[in-house]
Amino acid sequence: MVTVTPSRVEEKKTDTISLTINGRQVVATKGATVLEAALSAGIYIPTLCYDPDLKPYGACRLCVVEIEGMRGLVSSCTTPATEGMVVHTETARVTKSRRITMELIIANHHGDCLTCAVNQQCELLKIARYLGMEQEHIERLRKGTQVLPIDRSHPAFERDPNKCILCGICVRACHEIAVVGAIDLAFRGYSAKVSTFGDKPIIESICKSCGECISRCPTGALVPKWEKAPVKEVKTICPYCGVGCSLYLGVRDNEIVSVRGDPEGATNKGSLCVKGRWGYDFVSHPERLTTPLIRIPGTSRKLGQDGQLHEIFREATWDEALELAAKRLLELKENYGPDGIAILSSAKCTNEENYVMQKFARAVIGTNNIDHCARLCHASTVVGGIAAFGQGAMSNSYRDFEKTDLFFVTGSNTTECHPIIGSIIKRRVKFGGAKLILADPRSTELDEYATVQLHHKPGTDVALINGLMHVIIRDGLENTGFIEERTEGFEDLRQLVEKYSPEAVETITGVPQSDLEAAAHLFGEAKSACVLYGMGITQHITGTDNVKSVANLLLLTGNMGREGTGFSPLRGQNNVQGACDMGALPNVYPGYQKVVEPAVRMKFETAWGCELSDRPGVVVTEVADGINKGNIKGLYVMGENPMLSEPYLEHTAQALNKVEFLVVQDIFLSETAWLADVVLPAAAFAEKEGTFTNTERRIQRIRQALMPPGEARADWEIISALAERMGHPFGYESAAQIMEEIASLTPIYGGIRFDRLDQDGLQWPCPDSSHPGTPYLYQDGFARGRGKFHAMDHIPPAESVSKSYPLILTTGRILEHWHTGTMSRRSGVLSKLRPEGAIEMHPSDATKLGLIESDLIVVASKRGQIEVPVHITEKSPPGVVFMPFHWHEAAANILTSDALDPVAKIPEFKVSAVNAVLAVLDRAAQDNAFLARLAENPAEALKDYNLTKEEKSALASGDIRKIESWLGKLDERLRTWLILRLSQEKW
Amino acid sequence: MANPLVAEDTQAPVLGREATIEERLNGILSSYQRNEDQLIPILQQVQLAFGYLPETAMRKIAKFLNLPESTVFGVVTFYAQFRLVPSGRNMITVCRGTACHVRGGARILREVEKHLGVKPGETTSDFEYSLETVACFGACALAPVMVVNDKVQGRMSTAKVRETLGNGSS
Ligand code: SF4
Ligand code: SF4
Ligand code: SF4
Ligand code: FES
Ligand code: FES
């Protein structure tokens, strides 16, 4: 499979040609193949190796046609249609040839159609019938061919080479669309088959489990293990990440039985990632909450296990639960004032629900104490973006990426965290001639695609970007026209970056000068460039500065407000953009309208019929503090799990134990819900109507496919019911009706109505009902007028390494799991693919610590410690360890620092100082002072203990028997550790 | 695992061997351009150097040419000339051509297979013998033909196979 530009990247030509097919005049777009011309005219030609999204292959020979003036039969999928061509698709010769081809294919196709999982959709059978071949005939043709082993290694799908017809579609899908290249055609002749590298089981290959191959295979050779034929299909949006892929859920007996990417989906064109394809069994998981729960009076707030549920909670009716919640919240409001209550809304819930939740906080409780987990991921984007452009959202669309010449990806592990965007970048670089600069302390999959890689030290982003701008200005690559016409503050920036010479920047960031120079030139000389970033930029005490730096770079080079350019923060949660848009933030109403502005406040007071507070509320990261200080007495949490997602968990746990009244509304009994006084069971995404807004500002509809389990209800219904009990009925009947209210109060959503969202949704700003939405912002001007440069110096991270904490811990996500794992870890496939967490460490650090792969280690920071297996890999640079935060058994956030960005109040998840030690050693060291010293620093231990010559030489030579005679018997692993460790010292 | 020092010892040579594969590969690759067209020449050169294509080498070549590993594997397994396992010290080639077939070539092959316990394309576990077949060796007059390390042995019989390969092997 040598790579050529696949058709989906090619420019579409607009001019047309006309030709004659089967005596009919047909018009086709220029550049179309004969097959495409026929298909678009509604003329069927059987095909097995053709796929409209893949480049033509010409292997199956079923699509043969006769063309006047050409000798013999030609394959229509590889022959370009030309003006005046005369084509016959159904002559006797054609049919005969097709039949022979089919017979050959079927003779080699081993399997029993009746029991085949795909028999309803099998292209092979369909074509056989089309050609008039009877089932019996087919069975007769079938020779007892070789029986190849079926690959059942993957938890989600099977590969049966006996049913494979070698059409190569899976191979091309994997290379051209997913851009993974896990499989290819291998071996020859009779033994030819689709194979992984080394013909190993697929699970041992680099396969990303995206299922692109499976969804396109025309036969039963690639089939999901669990799929059943659905009774109906419901179009909806993936509930995992901010990419917002459109898909169809297949439903039967109130269960999701199949999943299919929406081929027309504006975001994903049918593709899905492993989570969106296989991650739905959480919806009908037996642990779903099905009834309200009330804490049994007198039980202490602690995390429980499954069996203990009935010792801690009693099941309650909605009446009881709502009554209790309403009564207690009113009491708290009465006793401590409205600001004594705080509310956490949710980036997993719909826009309508976030809107209703913030209205509940503001109108019913009377406080602006409402926030959600965007604080923990992109608060700095909102603040920094507004400061620079007047708007904190992504300025462009995925479709801009198809036009981008240069991608600058920083602090984003795009292929794992936003897989579909990751594939676009890979496609553009591999097939479309785009270039990529990658700046990240860690190595990621995109490294292989990067023209320049910048592996800077964690927390040095401002210095790095200042350095890039230094070179750009020094070499005259800035866009002077753009700077003059559309920006302000350039002079300050120019002066500031003067001192960020490549030498100076190398000292701070560790990035070689030549790499910095190369990157600056690539960026400065690109026709159109985008910066894509994730939490590697935002989760720092300098998060806001980092975001402003990104903005500086874009303004400096004029890469804003044009197609193919722009500012692309990649938002994490499926609806984190929407939750921000809806004003689930302590300082703004929906549409970023400020609570401190009297005119705005008056508008909302009129609409909601009550007085509103003008004091901005507290942010998520201040809630724990507020509780500990006694300012916040009541907490209402919807669909969030601060007990795993907050930094410095110990601190959060203390607070949640202390709060007077805690209501948690969720689909599962999360770590946080276990501590609640009242638990309210919510409906999952597939059980309700509403909208999500993805990272490119696209508002898309989710639709109800299932009935919620038991008594569970949609979040907006629960909040409305509670509001009603508290004397403030909202009177909502449907999500659509809520959206009408949103539109009436939120200018950027002004034109959004459910019935306008049926196909692709709409991108805000969409001010009125005839507006088509806005794919990219700032074409004619920035939201704040001129774009503003911010001159900023490098500020080192809050924590740095020390002798006791010599490693930097940085946290993040992995492809197969989501956030705190509440959903993904309840998916059979996802949890089988990645059952447990591990901390990644560079081989050089591992050697220093005497660690080998999979050793259980104790990792500790000033705040706490966890035990976790180590994974030794060069992906982490020396001195930096990486850990995902999905696992409650080894919760990374026990360790993380709660140092905050002063403006955006986002915690510095990306830099915490830690140490690591082999777990058995840690335990042994607890009751053996000598081992403890040895673990820390063997050379010093030696000095301290004033050892005899004999003892020294025993240590130096790793004479375990002797050492054991002083220390007592050692654990097996400890012995090997000791020998390895001692052998490194110079004695 | 009883004595950790031993474990360490056995590790050292392994590391050493990997390092030389690495070095020799780098040497070979340095004389080629990073161009897909160079895949087959590189594979040939590497096979010449190692006698087969080690997995690490294929991975490295894939990386060098910026090709998916699966694609390199696909090409390697497509061509009969490439070997995925080291070849044995002795190469046995049995002819499958028409002339040899007519005169009992299949029986010769079966005998060799039985004797060595391997199929064509495989190597005995002691790396003493590798077995391969050819379409026609061009010595049809001597059919059936078997070649042992470039030495053509004509008019083979099952008895002659046993004699050539010795009795006690594998
Ligand atoms: S599931 Fe995705 S990555 Fe895996 S082989 Fe199929 S297309 Fe390739
Ligand atoms: S597995 Fe399916 S898609 Fe892949 S080559 Fe075989 S038949 Fe085609
Ligand atoms: S990329 Fe994101 S939205 Fe798309 S399927 Fe994967 S998790 Fe879902
Ligand atoms: S579809 Fe044209 S050759 Fe297969
Ligand atoms: S057929 Fe065997 S040598 Fe020609």
mmCIF file of C-alpha atoms in Angstrom, chain A residues 421-708:
data_model
loop_
_atom_site.group_PDB
_atom_site.id
_atom_site.type_symbol
_atom_site.label_atom_id
_atom_site.label_comp_id
_atom_site.label_asym_id
_atom_site.label_seq_id
_atom_site.Cartn_x
_atom_site.Cartn_y
_atom_site.Cartn_z
ATOM 1 C CA ILE A 421 -9.098 16.006 15.022
ATOM 2 C CA GLY A 422 -5.872 14.043 15.444
ATOM 3 C CA SER A 423 -6.713 12.051 12.302
ATOM 4 C CA ILE A 424 -7.436 15.231 10.352
ATOM 5 C CA ILE A 425 -3.984 16.558 11.249
ATOM 6 C CA LYS A 426 -2.337 13.275 10.321
ATOM 7 C CA ARG A 427 -4.182 13.172 7.003
ATOM 8 C CA ARG A 428 -3.298 16.753 6.203
ATOM 9 C CA VAL A 429 0.372 16.220 6.983
ATOM 10 C CA LYS A 430 0.649 12.841 5.308
ATOM 11 C CA PHE A 431 -1.436 13.403 2.197
ATOM 12 C CA GLY A 432 -2.095 17.122 1.977
ATOM 13 C CA GLY A 433 1.381 18.618 2.243
ATOM 14 C CA ALA A 434 0.684 20.497 5.468
ATOM 15 C CA LYS A 435 3.471 20.940 8.011
ATOM 16 C CA LEU A 436 3.355 20.422 11.748
ATOM 17 C CA ILE A 437 5.211 21.971 14.661
ATOM 18 C CA LEU A 438 4.731 20.021 17.846
ATOM 19 C CA ALA A 439 5.578 21.565 21.199
ATOM 20 C CA ASP A 440 5.087 19.290 24.180
ATOM 21 C CA PRO A 441 7.253 18.129 27.062
ATOM 22 C CA ARG A 442 6.136 14.559 26.335
ATOM 23 C CA SER A 443 6.447 12.591 23.134
ATOM 24 C CA THR A 444 3.129 11.792 21.537
ATOM 25 C CA GLU A 445 1.972 9.981 18.426
ATOM 26 C CA LEU A 446 2.032 13.222 16.432
ATOM 27 C CA ASP A 447 5.814 13.401 16.916
ATOM 28 C CA GLU A 448 6.229 11.176 13.883
ATOM 29 C CA TYR A 449 4.359 13.671 11.754
ATOM 30 C CA ALA A 450 6.098 16.789 13.002
ATOM 31 C CA THR A 451 8.490 18.780 10.880
ATOM 32 C CA VAL A 452 9.909 20.249 14.079
ATOM 33 C CA GLN A 453 9.472 18.899 17.584
ATOM 34 C CA LEU A 454 9.984 21.185 20.544
ATOM 35 C CA HIS A 455 10.212 19.263 23.793
ATOM 36 C CA HIS A 456 10.259 22.103 26.268
ATOM 37 C CA LYS A 457 10.314 21.752 30.036
ATOM 38 C CA PRO A 458 6.890 21.739 31.713
ATOM 39 C CA GLY A 459 5.744 25.235 32.620
ATOM 40 C CA THR A 460 7.954 27.147 30.153
ATOM 41 C CA ASP A 461 5.380 27.841 27.440
ATOM 42 C CA VAL A 462 5.482 31.628 27.658
ATOM 43 C CA ALA A 463 9.259 31.641 27.275
ATOM 44 C CA LEU A 464 9.028 29.257 24.316
ATOM 45 C CA ILE A 465 6.469 31.355 22.459
ATOM 46 C CA ASN A 466 8.280 34.581 23.324
ATOM 47 C CA GLY A 467 11.345 32.972 21.764
ATOM 48 C CA LEU A 468 9.438 32.111 18.599
ATOM 49 C CA MET A 469 8.182 35.691 18.362
ATOM 50 C CA HIS A 470 11.686 36.997 18.977
ATOM 51 C CA VAL A 471 12.965 35.155 15.912
ATOM 52 C CA ILE A 472 9.913 36.062 13.822
ATOM 53 C CA ILE A 473 10.388 39.770 14.553
ATOM 54 C CA ARG A 474 14.175 39.623 14.300
ATOM 55 C CA ASP A 475 13.908 38.102 10.821
ATOM 56 C CA GLY A 476 11.103 40.396 9.685
ATOM 57 C CA LEU A 477 8.472 37.644 9.335
ATOM 58 C CA GLU A 478 5.730 39.465 11.230
ATOM 59 C CA ASN A 479 2.625 40.620 9.355
ATOM 60 C CA THR A 480 3.045 44.394 9.558
ATOM 61 C CA GLY A 481 -0.154 45.226 7.711
ATOM 62 C CA PHE A 482 -2.267 43.093 10.013
ATOM 63 C CA ILE A 483 -0.527 44.430 13.106
ATOM 64 C CA GLU A 484 -1.195 48.023 12.075
ATOM 65 C CA GLU A 485 -4.771 47.594 10.947
ATOM 66 C CA ARG A 486 -6.158 45.136 13.426
ATOM 67 C CA THR A 487 -4.154 45.057 16.648
ATOM 68 C CA GLU A 488 -2.904 47.132 19.548
ATOM 69 C CA GLY A 489 -0.047 46.865 22.036
ATOM 70 C CA PHE A 490 2.567 45.634 19.560
ATOM 71 C CA GLU A 491 5.358 47.943 20.706
ATOM 72 C CA ASP A 492 5.294 46.574 24.263
ATOM 73 C CA LEU A 493 5.434 43.058 22.952
ATOM 74 C CA ARG A 494 8.294 43.833 20.605
ATOM 75 C CA GLN A 495 10.350 45.312 23.397
ATOM 76 C CA LEU A 496 9.626 42.470 25.756
ATOM 77 C CA VAL A 497 10.502 39.632 23.412
ATOM 78 C CA GLU A 498 13.778 41.272 22.514
ATOM 79 C CA LYS A 499 15.400 39.609 25.485
ATOM 80 C CA TYR A 500 14.017 36.159 24.577
ATOM 81 C CA SER A 501 16.878 35.300 22.268
ATOM 82 C CA PRO A 502 17.211 31.650 21.231
ATOM 83 C CA GLU A 503 20.123 31.292 23.670
ATOM 84 C CA ALA A 504 18.105 32.686 26.570
ATOM 85 C CA VAL A 505 15.135 30.525 25.636
ATOM 86 C CA GLU A 506 17.250 27.406 25.436
ATOM 87 C CA THR A 507 18.359 27.993 29.015
ATOM 88 C CA ILE A 508 14.776 28.281 30.249
ATOM 89 C CA THR A 509 13.042 25.682 28.090
ATOM 90 C CA GLY A 510 15.783 23.249 27.162
ATOM 91 C CA VAL A 511 14.820 23.573 23.476
ATOM 92 C CA PRO A 512 17.862 23.654 21.173
ATOM 93 C CA GLN A 513 18.286 27.017 19.427
ATOM 94 C CA SER A 514 18.270 25.537 15.962
ATOM 95 C CA ASP A 515 14.882 23.895 16.573
ATOM 96 C CA LEU A 516 13.432 27.148 17.838
ATOM 97 C CA GLU A 517 14.739 28.989 14.792
ATOM 98 C CA ALA A 518 13.347 26.367 12.438
ATOM 99 C CA ALA A 519 9.926 26.448 14.098
ATOM 100 C CA ALA A 520 9.803 30.243 14.062
ATOM 101 C CA HIS A 521 10.547 30.285 10.355
ATOM 102 C CA LEU A 522 7.979 27.635 9.567
ATOM 103 C CA PHE A 523 5.358 29.587 11.479
ATOM 104 C CA GLY A 524 6.366 33.007 10.199
ATOM 105 C CA GLU A 525 6.486 31.888 6.583
ATOM 106 C CA ALA A 526 3.288 29.804 6.526
ATOM 107 C CA LYS A 527 0.460 31.070 4.323
ATOM 108 C CA SER A 528 -2.108 29.992 6.848
ATOM 109 C CA ALA A 529 -1.398 28.653 10.302
ATOM 110 C CA CYS A 530 -3.515 27.431 13.204
ATOM 111 C CA VAL A 531 -2.517 26.918 16.798
ATOM 112 C CA LEU A 532 -4.226 23.946 18.411
ATOM 113 C CA TYR A 533 -3.754 23.529 22.099
ATOM 114 C CA GLY A 534 -5.060 21.592 25.036
ATOM 115 C CA MET A 535 -4.551 21.460 28.729
ATOM 116 C CA GLY A 536 -0.780 21.477 28.449
ATOM 117 C CA ILE A 537 -1.263 25.199 27.884
ATOM 118 C CA THR A 538 -4.147 25.948 30.210
ATOM 119 C CA GLN A 539 -3.445 23.968 33.381
ATOM 120 C CA HIS A 540 -0.691 26.127 34.797
ATOM 121 C CA ILE A 541 -0.477 28.996 37.224
ATOM 122 C CA THR A 542 0.441 30.912 34.078
ATOM 123 C CA GLY A 543 -2.457 29.360 32.128
ATOM 124 C CA THR A 544 -3.931 32.717 31.185
ATOM 125 C CA ASP A 545 -0.512 34.021 30.159
ATOM 126 C CA ASN A 546 0.040 30.910 28.073
ATOM 127 C CA VAL A 547 -3.221 31.456 26.246
ATOM 128 C CA LYS A 548 -2.394 35.107 25.671
ATOM 129 C CA SER A 549 0.970 34.011 24.284
ATOM 130 C CA VAL A 550 -0.769 31.781 21.774
ATOM 131 C CA ALA A 551 -2.942 34.753 20.838
ATOM 132 C CA ASN A 552 0.150 36.967 20.491
ATOM 133 C CA LEU A 553 1.736 34.545 18.060
ATOM 134 C CA LEU A 554 -1.395 34.423 15.905
ATOM 135 C CA LEU A 555 -1.848 38.196 15.899
ATOM 136 C CA LEU A 556 1.807 38.797 15.144
ATOM 137 C CA THR A 557 1.630 36.696 11.994
ATOM 138 C CA GLY A 558 -1.877 37.729 10.958
ATOM 139 C CA ASN A 559 -3.223 34.217 11.276
ATOM 140 C CA MET A 560 -6.699 35.186 12.433
ATOM 141 C CA GLY A 561 -10.020 35.796 10.735
ATOM 142 C CA ARG A 562 -9.105 34.015 7.502
ATOM 143 C CA GLU A 563 -9.956 30.540 6.283
ATOM 144 C CA GLY A 564 -7.381 28.004 7.395
ATOM 145 C CA THR A 565 -6.052 30.135 10.222
ATOM 146 C CA GLY A 566 -7.022 30.582 13.807
ATOM 147 C CA PHE A 567 -7.068 29.983 17.494
ATOM 148 C CA SER A 568 -8.074 26.417 18.349
ATOM 149 C CA PRO A 569 -8.380 25.554 22.019
ATOM 150 C CA LEU A 570 -9.471 21.911 22.045
ATOM 151 C CA ARG A 571 -12.140 21.689 24.696
ATOM 152 C CA GLY A 572 -12.285 18.499 26.692
ATOM 153 C CA GLN A 573 -15.822 17.534 27.648
ATOM 154 C CA ASN A 574 -18.577 16.940 25.130
ATOM 155 C CA ASN A 575 -20.403 20.065 26.246
ATOM 156 C CA VAL A 576 -17.858 22.163 28.053
ATOM 157 C CA GLN A 577 -18.223 24.862 25.427
ATOM 158 C CA GLY A 578 -21.986 24.825 25.904
ATOM 159 C CA ALA A 579 -21.810 24.880 29.703
ATOM 160 C CA CYS A 580 -19.685 28.036 29.454
ATOM 161 C CA ASP A 581 -21.961 29.525 26.792
ATOM 162 C CA MET A 582 -24.941 28.899 29.073
ATOM 163 C CA GLY A 583 -23.420 30.908 31.886
ATOM 164 C CA ALA A 584 -22.635 28.058 34.243
ATOM 165 C CA LEU A 585 -19.885 30.419 35.365
ATOM 166 C CA PRO A 586 -19.832 32.663 38.434
ATOM 167 C CA ASN A 587 -19.389 35.978 36.622
ATOM 168 C CA VAL A 588 -21.538 35.761 33.497
ATOM 169 C CA TYR A 589 -25.082 35.001 32.394
ATOM 170 C CA PRO A 590 -25.671 32.984 29.217
ATOM 171 C CA GLY A 591 -23.696 34.323 26.269
ATOM 172 C CA TYR A 592 -20.926 35.783 28.467
ATOM 173 C CA GLN A 593 -23.094 38.710 29.555
ATOM 174 C CA LYS A 594 -21.578 40.068 32.737
ATOM 175 C CA VAL A 595 -23.486 39.855 36.039
ATOM 176 C CA VAL A 596 -21.919 43.135 37.147
ATOM 177 C CA GLU A 597 -23.451 45.090 34.287
ATOM 178 C CA PRO A 598 -26.709 46.659 35.458
ATOM 179 C CA ALA A 599 -28.384 46.689 32.018
ATOM 180 C CA VAL A 600 -27.672 43.004 31.528
ATOM 181 C CA ARG A 601 -28.838 42.176 35.009
ATOM 182 C CA MET A 602 -32.047 44.050 34.441
ATOM 183 C CA LYS A 603 -32.766 42.089 31.292
ATOM 184 C CA PHE A 604 -32.486 38.817 33.189
ATOM 185 C CA GLU A 605 -34.424 40.133 36.174
ATOM 186 C CA THR A 606 -37.292 41.018 33.876
ATOM 187 C CA ALA A 607 -37.174 37.718 32.055
ATOM 188 C CA TRP A 608 -36.974 35.603 35.211
ATOM 189 C CA GLY A 609 -39.251 37.763 37.311
ATOM 190 C CA CYS A 610 -36.988 38.193 40.333
ATOM 191 C CA GLU A 611 -34.100 40.213 41.719
ATOM 192 C CA LEU A 612 -30.594 38.974 40.937
ATOM 193 C CA SER A 613 -27.292 39.255 42.762
ATOM 194 C CA ASP A 614 -24.625 41.531 41.333
ATOM 195 C CA ARG A 615 -21.761 39.818 43.180
ATOM 196 C CA PRO A 616 -19.763 37.385 41.048
ATOM 197 C CA GLY A 617 -19.696 34.004 42.767
ATOM 198 C CA VAL A 618 -16.938 31.621 43.787
ATOM 199 C CA VAL A 619 -15.202 29.319 41.351
ATOM 200 C CA VAL A 620 -14.965 25.514 41.619
ATOM 201 C CA THR A 621 -11.460 25.629 42.959
ATOM 202 C CA GLU A 622 -12.498 27.991 45.759
ATOM 203 C CA VAL A 623 -15.493 25.953 46.856
ATOM 204 C CA ALA A 624 -13.469 23.589 49.039
ATOM 205 C CA ASP A 625 -11.785 26.533 50.683
ATOM 206 C CA GLY A 626 -15.123 28.262 51.153
ATOM 207 C CA ILE A 627 -16.505 25.221 52.919
ATOM 208 C CA ASN A 628 -13.436 24.753 55.076
ATOM 209 C CA LYS A 629 -13.628 28.399 56.097
ATOM 210 C CA GLY A 630 -17.319 28.067 56.875
ATOM 211 C CA ASN A 631 -18.604 30.442 54.200
ATOM 212 C CA ILE A 632 -20.284 27.752 52.140
ATOM 213 C CA LYS A 633 -22.717 25.460 53.912
ATOM 214 C CA GLY A 634 -24.635 23.796 51.148
ATOM 215 C CA LEU A 635 -23.519 22.258 47.857
ATOM 216 C CA TYR A 636 -25.561 20.998 44.929
ATOM 217 C CA VAL A 637 -23.523 18.979 42.428
ATOM 218 C CA MET A 638 -24.873 17.904 39.052
ATOM 219 C CA GLY A 639 -22.968 15.289 37.057
ATOM 220 C CA GLU A 640 -19.519 16.152 38.342
ATOM 221 C CA ASN A 641 -17.095 14.178 40.419
ATOM 222 C CA PRO A 642 -14.864 16.598 42.305
ATOM 223 C CA MET A 643 -13.715 13.724 44.516
ATOM 224 C CA LEU A 644 -11.504 12.625 41.623
ATOM 225 C CA SER A 645 -11.194 15.637 39.376
ATOM 226 C CA GLU A 646 -10.090 18.330 41.812
ATOM 227 C CA PRO A 647 -6.440 18.858 42.625
ATOM 228 C CA TYR A 648 -5.212 18.064 46.132
ATOM 229 C CA LEU A 649 -8.021 15.587 46.799
ATOM 230 C CA GLU A 650 -7.316 15.398 50.515
ATOM 231 C CA HIS A 651 -8.388 19.015 50.767
ATOM 232 C CA THR A 652 -11.561 18.434 48.741
ATOM 233 C CA ALA A 653 -12.451 15.368 50.791
ATOM 234 C CA GLN A 654 -12.139 17.361 54.017
ATOM 235 C CA ALA A 655 -14.466 19.981 52.653
ATOM 236 C CA LEU A 656 -17.069 17.536 51.411
ATOM 237 C CA ASN A 657 -17.061 15.887 54.806
ATOM 238 C CA LYS A 658 -17.640 19.198 56.451
ATOM 239 C CA VAL A 659 -20.335 20.729 54.272
ATOM 240 C CA GLU A 660 -23.701 20.846 56.021
ATOM 241 C CA PHE A 661 -25.827 19.675 53.155
ATOM 242 C CA LEU A 662 -24.775 17.975 49.943
ATOM 243 C CA VAL A 663 -27.056 17.093 47.034
ATOM 244 C CA VAL A 664 -25.593 15.071 44.193
ATOM 245 C CA GLN A 665 -27.417 14.412 40.949
ATOM 246 C CA ASP A 666 -25.752 11.818 38.738
ATOM 247 C CA ILE A 667 -26.189 8.664 36.708
ATOM 248 C CA PHE A 668 -23.924 6.622 39.010
ATOM 249 C CA LEU A 669 -23.016 6.666 42.658
ATOM 250 C CA SER A 670 -19.750 8.486 41.981
ATOM 251 C CA GLU A 671 -17.050 9.016 44.592
ATOM 252 C CA THR A 672 -18.729 12.347 45.316
ATOM 253 C CA ALA A 673 -22.250 10.925 45.441
ATOM 254 C CA TRP A 674 -21.222 8.518 48.198
ATOM 255 C CA LEU A 675 -20.804 11.557 50.431
ATOM 256 C CA ALA A 676 -24.166 13.120 49.632
ATOM 257 C CA ASP A 677 -27.171 13.622 51.870
ATOM 258 C CA VAL A 678 -29.544 13.304 48.960
ATOM 259 C CA VAL A 679 -28.754 11.515 45.707
ATOM 260 C CA LEU A 680 -30.959 12.213 42.695
ATOM 261 C CA PRO A 681 -30.879 9.702 39.796
ATOM 262 C CA ALA A 682 -30.422 11.343 36.409
ATOM 263 C CA ALA A 683 -31.024 10.244 32.836
ATOM 264 C CA ALA A 684 -27.995 9.578 30.625
ATOM 265 C CA PHE A 685 -27.364 11.285 27.285
ATOM 266 C CA ALA A 686 -29.208 8.585 25.354
ATOM 267 C CA GLU A 687 -32.323 8.986 27.474
ATOM 268 C CA LYS A 688 -33.136 12.636 26.892
ATOM 269 C CA GLU A 689 -33.446 15.441 24.369
ATOM 270 C CA GLY A 690 -31.240 18.489 24.242
ATOM 271 C CA THR A 691 -28.190 20.042 22.620
ATOM 272 C CA PHE A 692 -24.422 19.879 23.064
ATOM 273 C CA THR A 693 -22.052 22.540 21.746
ATOM 274 C CA ASN A 694 -18.771 21.105 20.527
ATOM 275 C CA THR A 695 -15.354 22.701 20.542
ATOM 276 C CA GLU A 696 -15.922 24.398 17.172
ATOM 277 C CA ARG A 697 -19.022 26.146 18.605
ATOM 278 C CA ARG A 698 -21.380 23.802 16.769
ATOM 279 C CA ILE A 699 -24.691 23.337 18.542
ATOM 280 C CA GLN A 700 -25.936 19.825 17.814
ATOM 281 C CA ARG A 701 -28.972 17.875 18.932
ATOM 282 C CA ILE A 702 -28.938 14.778 21.065
ATOM 283 C CA ARG A 703 -32.061 12.663 20.861
ATOM 284 C CA GLN A 704 -33.767 10.248 23.150
ATOM 285 C CA ALA A 705 -33.136 6.649 22.172
ATOM 286 C CA LEU A 706 -33.986 4.865 25.424
ATOM 287 C CA MET A 707 -36.232 5.170 28.436
ATOM 288 C CA PRO A 708 -34.271 6.098 31.586
#
